[in-house]
Short mmCIF file of N, CA and C in Angstrom, two decimals:
data_model
loop_
_atom_site.label_atom_id
_atom_site.label_comp_id
_atom_site.label_asym_id
_atom_site.label_seq_id
_atom_site.Cartn_x
_atom_site.Cartn_y
_atom_site.Cartn_z
N MET A 1 28.58 9.88 153.18
CA MET A 1 27.49 10.79 153.53
C MET A 1 27.53 12.03 152.76
N SER A 2 27.12 11.98 151.55
CA SER A 2 26.98 13.09 150.63
C SER A 2 28.28 13.56 150.02
N CYS A 3 29.41 13.12 150.47
CA CYS A 3 30.67 13.56 149.91
C CYS A 3 30.94 12.88 148.59
N LEU A 4 30.51 11.66 148.38
CA LEU A 4 30.77 10.99 147.14
C LEU A 4 29.50 10.72 146.29
N GLY A 5 28.32 10.96 146.85
CA GLY A 5 27.08 10.75 146.16
C GLY A 5 26.98 11.50 144.84
N GLY A 6 27.42 12.71 144.87
CA GLY A 6 27.35 13.55 143.65
C GLY A 6 28.22 13.08 142.53
N ILE A 7 29.32 12.45 142.89
CA ILE A 7 30.22 11.88 141.83
C ILE A 7 29.52 10.84 140.99
N GLY A 8 28.65 10.04 141.62
CA GLY A 8 27.86 9.07 140.85
C GLY A 8 26.96 9.76 139.82
N PHE A 9 26.35 10.88 140.22
CA PHE A 9 25.52 11.60 139.29
C PHE A 9 26.31 12.20 138.16
N VAL A 10 27.48 12.68 138.45
CA VAL A 10 28.36 13.24 137.40
C VAL A 10 28.72 12.12 136.41
N PHE A 11 29.04 10.95 136.93
CA PHE A 11 29.46 9.81 136.07
C PHE A 11 28.29 9.40 135.16
N VAL A 12 27.12 9.15 135.74
CA VAL A 12 26.01 8.66 134.88
C VAL A 12 25.53 9.77 133.99
N GLY A 13 25.57 11.00 134.42
CA GLY A 13 25.16 12.15 133.56
C GLY A 13 26.08 12.32 132.37
N LEU A 14 27.41 12.19 132.59
CA LEU A 14 28.32 12.32 131.46
C LEU A 14 28.21 11.15 130.53
N ARG A 15 28.06 9.92 131.09
CA ARG A 15 27.89 8.74 130.24
C ARG A 15 26.67 8.80 129.37
N ALA A 16 25.54 9.26 129.95
CA ALA A 16 24.26 9.31 129.20
C ALA A 16 24.12 10.65 128.46
N LYS A 17 25.10 11.55 128.64
CA LYS A 17 25.05 12.90 128.02
C LYS A 17 23.74 13.64 128.41
N ARG A 18 23.47 13.61 129.72
CA ARG A 18 22.31 14.29 130.27
C ARG A 18 22.69 15.33 131.32
N PRO A 19 22.68 16.61 130.88
CA PRO A 19 23.06 17.66 131.88
C PRO A 19 22.16 17.71 133.10
N ALA A 20 20.91 17.21 132.97
CA ALA A 20 20.00 17.18 134.11
C ALA A 20 20.48 16.24 135.17
N TRP A 21 21.47 15.38 134.91
CA TRP A 21 21.99 14.48 135.89
C TRP A 21 23.38 14.93 136.34
N TRP A 22 24.25 15.42 135.44
CA TRP A 22 25.64 15.75 135.88
C TRP A 22 25.68 17.10 136.56
N ILE A 23 24.80 18.07 136.20
CA ILE A 23 24.81 19.35 136.88
C ILE A 23 24.42 19.25 138.35
N PRO A 24 23.33 18.53 138.68
CA PRO A 24 22.99 18.32 140.16
C PRO A 24 24.18 17.57 140.82
N GLY A 25 24.83 16.70 140.08
CA GLY A 25 25.92 15.93 140.69
C GLY A 25 27.05 16.88 141.15
N ILE A 26 27.37 17.86 140.35
CA ILE A 26 28.40 18.83 140.70
C ILE A 26 27.91 19.63 141.90
N VAL A 27 26.66 20.01 141.93
CA VAL A 27 26.14 20.81 143.04
C VAL A 27 26.16 19.96 144.33
N TYR A 28 25.68 18.69 144.26
CA TYR A 28 25.69 17.82 145.41
C TYR A 28 27.13 17.67 145.93
N THR A 29 28.09 17.49 145.08
CA THR A 29 29.47 17.30 145.45
C THR A 29 30.02 18.55 146.14
N LEU A 30 29.85 19.69 145.52
CA LEU A 30 30.40 20.93 146.12
C LEU A 30 29.74 21.28 147.48
N VAL A 31 28.45 21.21 147.54
CA VAL A 31 27.74 21.55 148.77
C VAL A 31 28.04 20.52 149.85
N GLY A 32 28.08 19.24 149.43
CA GLY A 32 28.37 18.15 150.41
C GLY A 32 29.77 18.28 151.01
N TRP A 33 30.74 18.52 150.13
CA TRP A 33 32.09 18.61 150.65
C TRP A 33 32.26 19.88 151.52
N THR A 34 31.67 20.94 151.09
CA THR A 34 31.76 22.19 151.92
C THR A 34 31.14 21.99 153.28
N ALA A 35 29.93 21.40 153.33
CA ALA A 35 29.28 21.15 154.61
C ALA A 35 30.07 20.15 155.45
N PHE A 36 30.63 19.14 154.81
CA PHE A 36 31.45 18.15 155.58
C PHE A 36 32.68 18.78 156.20
N ILE A 37 33.31 19.72 155.46
CA ILE A 37 34.48 20.40 156.02
C ILE A 37 34.05 21.31 157.17
N LEU A 38 32.90 21.96 157.03
CA LEU A 38 32.46 22.87 158.08
C LEU A 38 31.99 22.19 159.32
N VAL A 39 31.69 20.87 159.29
CA VAL A 39 31.30 20.13 160.47
C VAL A 39 32.44 20.17 161.51
N GLY A 40 33.68 20.30 161.07
CA GLY A 40 34.81 20.32 161.97
C GLY A 40 35.05 21.65 162.62
N GLU A 41 34.26 22.66 162.29
CA GLU A 41 34.43 23.97 162.88
C GLU A 41 34.16 23.97 164.39
N SER A 42 34.76 24.88 165.12
CA SER A 42 34.57 24.94 166.57
C SER A 42 33.28 25.68 166.93
N ASP A 43 32.77 26.53 166.08
CA ASP A 43 31.54 27.31 166.38
C ASP A 43 30.32 26.36 166.35
N PRO A 44 29.58 26.27 167.48
CA PRO A 44 28.42 25.32 167.57
C PRO A 44 27.37 25.60 166.50
N GLY A 45 27.10 26.84 166.22
CA GLY A 45 26.09 27.22 165.23
C GLY A 45 26.45 26.71 163.84
N THR A 46 27.70 26.91 163.43
CA THR A 46 28.17 26.45 162.20
C THR A 46 28.16 24.92 162.11
N LYS A 47 28.54 24.29 163.20
CA LYS A 47 28.58 22.82 163.26
C LYS A 47 27.19 22.25 163.09
N GLU A 48 26.18 22.84 163.75
CA GLU A 48 24.80 22.30 163.65
C GLU A 48 24.29 22.53 162.23
N TRP A 49 24.53 23.71 161.65
CA TRP A 49 24.07 24.00 160.29
C TRP A 49 24.71 23.03 159.30
N ALA A 50 26.01 22.84 159.42
CA ALA A 50 26.75 21.98 158.51
C ALA A 50 26.31 20.52 158.62
N THR A 51 26.05 20.06 159.85
CA THR A 51 25.60 18.70 160.04
C THR A 51 24.24 18.48 159.37
N GLY A 52 23.37 19.44 159.57
CA GLY A 52 22.04 19.40 158.91
C GLY A 52 22.17 19.39 157.38
N ALA A 53 23.11 20.20 156.87
CA ALA A 53 23.31 20.27 155.40
C ALA A 53 23.83 18.92 154.87
N VAL A 54 24.77 18.30 155.60
CA VAL A 54 25.31 17.03 155.19
C VAL A 54 24.21 15.99 155.11
N LEU A 55 23.36 15.91 156.13
CA LEU A 55 22.30 14.96 156.14
C LEU A 55 21.27 15.24 155.05
N ALA A 56 20.96 16.53 154.80
CA ALA A 56 20.01 16.90 153.77
C ALA A 56 20.52 16.55 152.38
N ILE A 57 21.78 16.83 152.11
CA ILE A 57 22.33 16.50 150.81
C ILE A 57 22.39 14.97 150.63
N TRP A 58 22.74 14.29 151.68
CA TRP A 58 22.76 12.79 151.64
C TRP A 58 21.38 12.22 151.26
N MET A 59 20.33 12.71 151.94
CA MET A 59 18.97 12.28 151.62
C MET A 59 18.55 12.73 150.19
N ALA A 60 18.93 13.87 149.80
CA ALA A 60 18.57 14.35 148.48
C ALA A 60 19.19 13.47 147.41
N THR A 61 20.47 13.06 147.59
CA THR A 61 21.09 12.22 146.56
C THR A 61 20.45 10.87 146.53
N ILE A 62 20.01 10.35 147.68
CA ILE A 62 19.34 9.08 147.66
C ILE A 62 18.00 9.13 146.93
N VAL A 63 17.18 10.16 147.27
CA VAL A 63 15.90 10.30 146.59
C VAL A 63 16.08 10.54 145.11
N HIS A 64 17.01 11.40 144.74
CA HIS A 64 17.27 11.70 143.32
C HIS A 64 17.72 10.45 142.58
N ALA A 65 18.54 9.62 143.21
CA ALA A 65 19.01 8.38 142.58
C ALA A 65 17.85 7.44 142.35
N VAL A 66 16.96 7.35 143.31
CA VAL A 66 15.77 6.47 143.11
C VAL A 66 14.94 6.98 141.96
N LEU A 67 14.82 8.29 141.82
CA LEU A 67 13.96 8.86 140.77
C LEU A 67 14.52 8.65 139.36
N ILE A 68 15.85 8.72 139.23
CA ILE A 68 16.43 8.59 137.89
C ILE A 68 16.91 7.17 137.55
N ASN A 69 16.77 6.25 138.50
CA ASN A 69 17.23 4.89 138.27
C ASN A 69 16.63 4.23 137.07
N SER A 70 15.35 4.34 136.88
CA SER A 70 14.67 3.67 135.73
C SER A 70 15.12 4.23 134.41
N ALA A 71 15.30 5.58 134.36
CA ALA A 71 15.80 6.21 133.10
C ALA A 71 17.23 5.77 132.83
N TRP A 72 18.06 5.66 133.87
CA TRP A 72 19.42 5.21 133.64
C TRP A 72 19.44 3.79 133.16
N LEU A 73 18.63 2.94 133.69
CA LEU A 73 18.60 1.52 133.30
C LEU A 73 18.08 1.36 131.88
N ARG A 74 17.08 2.20 131.49
CA ARG A 74 16.62 2.18 130.08
C ARG A 74 17.74 2.62 129.14
N TRP A 75 18.50 3.66 129.56
CA TRP A 75 19.61 4.08 128.70
C TRP A 75 20.65 2.99 128.59
N ARG A 76 20.98 2.33 129.66
CA ARG A 76 21.96 1.25 129.64
C ARG A 76 21.52 0.08 128.76
N ALA A 77 20.23 -0.21 128.81
CA ALA A 77 19.71 -1.35 127.99
C ALA A 77 19.87 -1.02 126.48
N GLY A 78 19.74 0.21 126.08
CA GLY A 78 19.83 0.56 124.68
C GLY A 78 21.22 1.00 124.23
N TYR A 79 22.15 1.10 125.14
CA TYR A 79 23.49 1.61 124.88
C TYR A 79 24.31 0.54 124.10
N ARG A 80 24.95 0.99 122.99
CA ARG A 80 25.88 0.12 122.25
C ARG A 80 27.19 0.84 122.17
N PRO A 81 28.24 0.27 122.72
CA PRO A 81 29.54 0.95 122.66
C PRO A 81 30.05 1.10 121.22
N TRP A 82 30.94 2.03 121.00
CA TRP A 82 31.42 2.32 119.64
C TRP A 82 32.11 1.15 119.03
N HIS A 83 32.71 0.25 119.83
CA HIS A 83 33.46 -0.85 119.32
C HIS A 83 32.64 -2.09 119.06
N ALA A 84 31.37 -2.06 119.48
CA ALA A 84 30.51 -3.22 119.20
C ALA A 84 30.16 -3.31 117.75
N GLN A 85 30.28 -4.51 117.22
CA GLN A 85 29.95 -4.69 115.78
C GLN A 85 28.40 -4.85 115.64
N PRO A 86 27.83 -4.18 114.67
CA PRO A 86 26.37 -4.30 114.52
C PRO A 86 25.98 -5.72 114.14
N GLY A 87 24.95 -6.19 114.77
CA GLY A 87 24.41 -7.53 114.44
C GLY A 87 25.26 -8.66 115.04
N SER A 88 26.19 -8.40 115.89
CA SER A 88 26.98 -9.50 116.45
C SER A 88 26.14 -10.29 117.42
N GLY A 89 26.32 -11.60 117.41
CA GLY A 89 25.54 -12.48 118.26
C GLY A 89 26.10 -12.53 119.69
N ALA A 90 25.76 -13.61 120.39
CA ALA A 90 26.23 -13.76 121.74
C ALA A 90 27.76 -13.93 121.80
N ALA A 91 28.35 -13.58 122.91
CA ALA A 91 29.80 -13.69 123.09
C ALA A 91 30.25 -15.14 122.92
N GLY A 92 31.27 -15.35 122.14
CA GLY A 92 31.77 -16.69 121.93
C GLY A 92 31.22 -17.45 120.77
N SER A 93 30.20 -16.90 120.08
CA SER A 93 29.63 -17.59 118.93
C SER A 93 30.31 -17.08 117.67
N TYR A 94 30.80 -18.02 116.88
CA TYR A 94 31.52 -17.63 115.64
C TYR A 94 30.81 -18.13 114.42
#
């Protein structure tokens, strides 16, 4: 619940070299972890606020992931690792 959602954005953002993906990932992670830690506080006001923040960050990461999914899949389709030989055929064909 929002504690690990941002790490996925950091991963895909760094892989695709897109700061528009990894910067929100860092923000989601920091805010989500902070709110999750504050849920355990004894003060009822802090607990309510933190619970709302955890749920809001969780929903934000889901919506954001749906929005960037097509761009990530297009990037993956065109990605060639550095070790791939240009013009190589299917795996196992010699």
